[in-house]
Amino acid sequence: MRRAEERVLATCPDVRLYDEQVEGPATAALLKAAEDADLLVLGSRGLSGFTGFLVGSVALGVVAKAARPVVLVRAGEEAVNEHLRAHDGTASGRAGNRDVVLGVDVNDPYVEVLDFGFETARLRDARLRVLHAWHAPNPFTLGPGEVGLVSESQRAEEWLGFLSVVLHERRDKYPDVEVLETVVDDKASNALLRAATGAGLLVVGHRLTERPTVPRTGPVTHAVIHHVGCPVAVVPHSGLLVVGRRRRRAAVGSHTGPVAHALIHHVARPVALVPHD
């Protein structure tokens, strides 16, 4: 522990470190500590090679129940790993920082997850790659009277339009963050694993369960924290979408604006409209 602290202080002299030993189950102690924190970071032993985590029951229990974002970092991860490689093959801040990858379901674009991804990219001075995975409709998944779009490119364009709508307000809030929007026809877990290759951080959401005694992470989160090669941030959310709505001084009728209008009509979760000036 002392060696780890000395290494941190050597690279981050402005960081204050406090250590504490508590009695009781590890999961309960970590969850208690997270209540007063903005972020909880857990170490994890890496699997053989350079991909994957060895995640135990403690980490899974904390991720499933924590009300604060939890970041899983593989043992041996260094700050220099966040930098891109220079021409000589060395990692250097002069070459720029690795992307932050944010997984977003346009049907469930939770504000806590979006804000965490954008704010983290801003603090790291990194590009934010936002990814949405979708599945092409087939005769067995189309509902009565529904007609599939004629080509995959048109379907992708439609999903990209939805994603742009979801990110519209966050782009305005974080104008200095470079954003790359991507949609792919694939399972979300597969798409995120590919996108996170070479990334500095992968950000995914986790809906807090109504039955906290049953630790569940969801299939996508479960897959990425076991198989992705970069640090993973799991951001909990309440299940409510919060969308801003600008007040109008001389409004005639009801106007929600294009972003709120699109989300209300296309997302599957409840939406709360918060007026602002």
XYZ file of N, CA and C in Angstrom, residues 10-105:
288
model
N 4.378 10.674 -6.377
C 5.459 11.046 -7.282
C 4.931 11.596 -8.591
N 3.837 11.041 -9.078
C 3.267 11.480 -10.358
C 2.220 12.570 -10.184
N 1.574 12.618 -9.017
C 0.512 13.612 -8.760
C 0.786 14.275 -7.410
N 1.740 15.188 -7.334
C 2.125 15.768 -6.037
C 1.027 16.587 -5.379
N 0.027 17.035 -6.129
C -1.043 17.850 -5.560
C -2.173 17.022 -4.971
N -2.086 15.708 -5.094
C -3.147 14.835 -4.589
C -2.934 14.549 -3.111
N -3.967 14.678 -2.321
C -3.908 14.328 -0.904
C -4.440 12.912 -0.718
N -3.702 12.116 -0.003
C -4.071 10.733 0.208
C -4.412 10.492 1.671
N -5.498 9.786 1.897
C -5.894 9.365 3.236
C -6.193 7.877 3.181
N -5.718 7.147 4.167
C -6.057 5.723 4.213
C -6.776 5.413 5.522
N -7.653 4.436 5.454
C -8.478 4.074 6.606
C -8.781 2.584 6.554
N -8.726 1.958 7.675
C -9.099 0.558 7.795
C -10.401 0.462 8.576
N -11.360 -0.277 8.032
C -12.662 -0.438 8.680
C -12.956 -1.917 8.847
N -13.810 -2.206 9.808
C -14.184 -3.596 10.086
C -15.540 -3.892 9.459
N -15.677 -5.054 8.850
C -16.934 -5.458 8.267
C -16.778 -5.916 6.833
N -17.898 -6.321 6.183
C -17.846 -6.789 4.796
C -17.314 -5.699 3.868
N -16.476 -6.096 2.912
C -15.851 -5.114 2.018
C -16.871 -4.361 1.183
N -17.882 -5.076 0.652
C -18.880 -4.422 -0.199
C -19.621 -3.340 0.563
N -20.063 -3.659 1.778
C -20.798 -2.687 2.585
C -19.927 -1.485 2.935
N -18.648 -1.725 3.244
C -17.749 -0.631 3.597
C -17.519 0.297 2.420
N -17.344 -0.264 1.232
C -17.109 0.553 0.044
C -18.357 1.349 -0.330
N -19.525 0.720 -0.223
C -20.769 1.431 -0.515
C -20.976 2.581 0.461
N -20.625 2.369 1.720
C -20.747 3.423 2.724
C -19.816 4.578 2.402
N -18.575 4.248 2.018
C -17.607 5.290 1.675
C -18.052 6.071 0.444
N -18.701 5.396 -0.491
C -19.121 6.045 -1.736
C -20.231 7.056 -1.510
N -20.955 6.939 -0.402
C -22.065 7.858 -0.143
C -21.591 9.299 -0.028
N -20.384 9.485 0.455
C -19.854 10.839 0.649
C -18.830 11.230 -0.420
N -18.787 10.465 -1.498
C -17.795 10.713 -2.547
C -18.483 11.049 -3.864
N -17.727 11.716 -4.746
C -18.220 11.960 -6.094
C -17.940 10.770 -7.003
N -16.911 10.003 -6.659
C -16.469 8.911 -7.518
C -15.805 7.845 -6.662
N -16.064 6.587 -6.987
C -15.435 5.460 -6.311
C -14.591 4.707 -7.322
N -13.321 4.475 -7.013
C -12.403 3.783 -7.908
C -12.012 2.447 -7.283
N -12.154 1.374 -8.047
C -11.806 0.037 -7.585
C -10.734 -0.553 -8.488
N -9.750 -1.180 -7.889
C -8.734 -1.874 -8.658
C -9.191 -3.286 -8.978
N -8.647 -3.829 -10.041
C -9.005 -5.181 -10.461
C -7.811 -5.833 -11.105
N -7.585 -7.091 -10.788
C -6.500 -7.819 -11.427
C -6.842 -8.088 -12.881
N -5.875 -7.882 -13.756
C -6.093 -8.115 -15.182
C -5.973 -9.581 -15.521
N -6.636 -9.992 -16.563
C -6.479 -11.343 -17.071
C -5.177 -11.433 -17.866
N -4.847 -12.607 -18.324
C -3.626 -12.770 -19.096
C -3.714 -11.955 -20.374
N -2.575 -11.398 -20.774
C -2.597 -10.555 -21.964
C -2.972 -9.134 -21.580
N -3.599 -8.420 -22.500
C -3.889 -7.010 -22.273
C -5.373 -6.709 -22.303
N -6.224 -7.710 -22.251
C -7.658 -7.437 -22.292
C -8.347 -8.120 -21.135
N -9.394 -7.485 -20.638
C -10.250 -8.114 -19.661
C -9.872 -7.820 -18.224
N -10.858 -7.974 -17.338
C -10.689 -7.791 -15.915
C -11.022 -9.094 -15.210
N -10.423 -9.268 -14.052
C -10.833 -10.341 -13.166
C -11.653 -9.685 -12.069
N -12.970 -9.670 -12.228
C -13.855 -8.921 -11.346
C -14.488 -9.876 -10.349
N -14.253 -9.633 -9.080
C -14.793 -10.487 -8.038
C -16.158 -10.054 -7.572
N -16.666 -10.776 -6.575
C -18.018 -10.520 -6.074
C -18.117 -9.162 -5.394
N -17.016 -8.692 -4.798
C -17.045 -7.390 -4.135
C -17.269 -6.275 -5.156
N -16.467 -6.288 -6.221
C -16.604 -5.255 -7.252
C -17.979 -5.307 -7.905
N -18.457 -6.511 -8.218
C -19.774 -6.638 -8.844
C -20.868 -6.127 -7.915
N -20.755 -6.442 -6.631
C -21.758 -5.965 -5.678
C -21.755 -4.467 -5.542
N -20.564 -3.861 -5.555
C -20.466 -2.408 -5.447
C -21.030 -1.740 -6.692
N -20.657 -2.235 -7.870
C -21.162 -1.655 -9.116
C -22.676 -1.742 -9.180
N -23.246 -2.849 -8.723
C -24.684 -3.052 -8.817
C -25.469 -2.144 -7.878
N -24.870 -1.768 -6.747
C -25.638 -1.048 -5.722
C -25.209 0.397 -5.511
N -24.043 0.781 -5.990
C -23.522 2.117 -5.699
C -24.390 3.197 -6.312
N -24.622 4.247 -5.535
C -25.383 5.397 -6.031
C -24.476 6.464 -6.626
N -23.177 6.200 -6.673
C -22.201 7.104 -7.270
C -21.482 6.370 -8.403
N -20.901 7.100 -9.346
C -20.139 6.439 -10.410
C -18.999 5.604 -9.838
N -18.785 4.439 -10.439
C -17.714 3.533 -10.033
C -16.809 3.310 -11.236
N -15.495 3.491 -11.041
C -14.524 3.266 -12.100
C -13.690 2.044 -11.748
N -13.632 1.086 -12.658
C -12.814 -0.108 -12.494
C -11.515 0.087 -13.267
N -10.403 -0.049 -12.564
C -9.085 0.157 -13.163
C -8.259 -1.106 -12.955
N -7.707 -1.621 -14.030
C -6.917 -2.836 -13.941
C -5.590 -2.571 -13.240
N -5.141 -3.538 -12.446
C -3.857 -3.425 -11.768
C -2.745 -3.192 -12.791
N -1.848 -2.300 -12.461
C -0.748 -1.977 -13.364
C -1.037 -0.830 -14.302
N -2.268 -0.306 -14.277
C -2.617 0.829 -15.137
C -1.883 2.075 -14.660
N -1.281 2.805 -15.574
C -0.544 4.016 -15.247
C -1.175 5.214 -15.938
N -0.923 6.403 -15.390
C -1.472 7.627 -15.986
C -0.993 7.815 -17.410
N 0.241 7.376 -17.687
C 0.792 7.538 -19.030
C 0.016 6.728 -20.058
N -0.717 5.694 -19.594
C -1.490 4.868 -20.516
C -2.644 5.632 -21.163
N -2.988 6.783 -20.598
C -4.074 7.585 -21.160
C -3.620 8.378 -22.384
N -2.301 8.450 -22.609
C -1.783 9.240 -23.717
C -1.657 8.395 -24.982
N -1.827 9.049 -26.111
C -1.601 8.395 -27.387
C -0.110 8.196 -27.612
N 0.216 7.285 -28.520
C 1.608 7.014 -28.837
C 2.154 8.055 -29.806
N 3.358 8.527 -29.536
C 4.035 9.450 -30.445
C 4.674 8.658 -31.581
N 5.317 9.356 -32.500
C 5.922 8.695 -33.659
C 7.022 7.723 -33.256
N 7.667 7.990 -32.128
C 8.736 7.090 -31.693
C 8.220 5.909 -30.875
N 6.882 5.822 -30.731
C 6.290 4.697 -30.023
C 6.070 4.923 -28.547
N 6.527 6.045 -27.994
C 6.352 6.329 -26.577
C 5.037 7.063 -26.345
N 4.453 6.849 -25.148
C 3.217 7.530 -24.773
C 3.572 8.882 -24.181
N 2.980 9.931 -24.726
C 3.311 11.279 -24.274
C 2.093 12.169 -24.369
N 1.972 13.082 -23.378
C 0.863 14.022 -23.402
C 0.902 14.933 -24.614
N 2.099 15.119 -25.198
C 2.199 15.960 -26.394
C 1.483 15.338 -27.581
N 1.334 14.002 -27.566
C 0.652 13.317 -28.658
C -0.863 13.341 -28.492
N -1.340 13.851 -27.363
C -2.773 13.883 -27.114
C -3.209 12.734 -26.221
N -4.440 12.805 -25.765
C -4.985 11.797 -24.863
C -5.913 10.848 -25.604
N -5.989 9.649 -25.109
C -6.861 8.648 -25.714
C -8.326 9.045 -25.541
N -9.162 8.578 -26.478
C -10.580 8.939 -26.474
C -11.293 8.417 -25.226
N -12.323 9.142 -24.845
C -13.322 8.636 -23.907
C -14.481 8.108 -24.746
N -14.853 6.854 -24.548
C -15.950 6.241 -25.291
C -17.185 6.210 -24.398
N -18.286 6.725 -24.909
C -19.539 6.792 -24.155
C -20.601 5.974 -24.864
N -21.077 4.934 -24.203
C -22.152 4.126 -24.758
C -23.502 4.735 -24.432
N -24.311 4.985 -25.459
C -25.618 5.634 -25.275
C -26.685 4.852 -26.029
N -27.773 4.560 -25.360
C -28.964 4.037 -26.013
C -29.900 5.214 -26.227
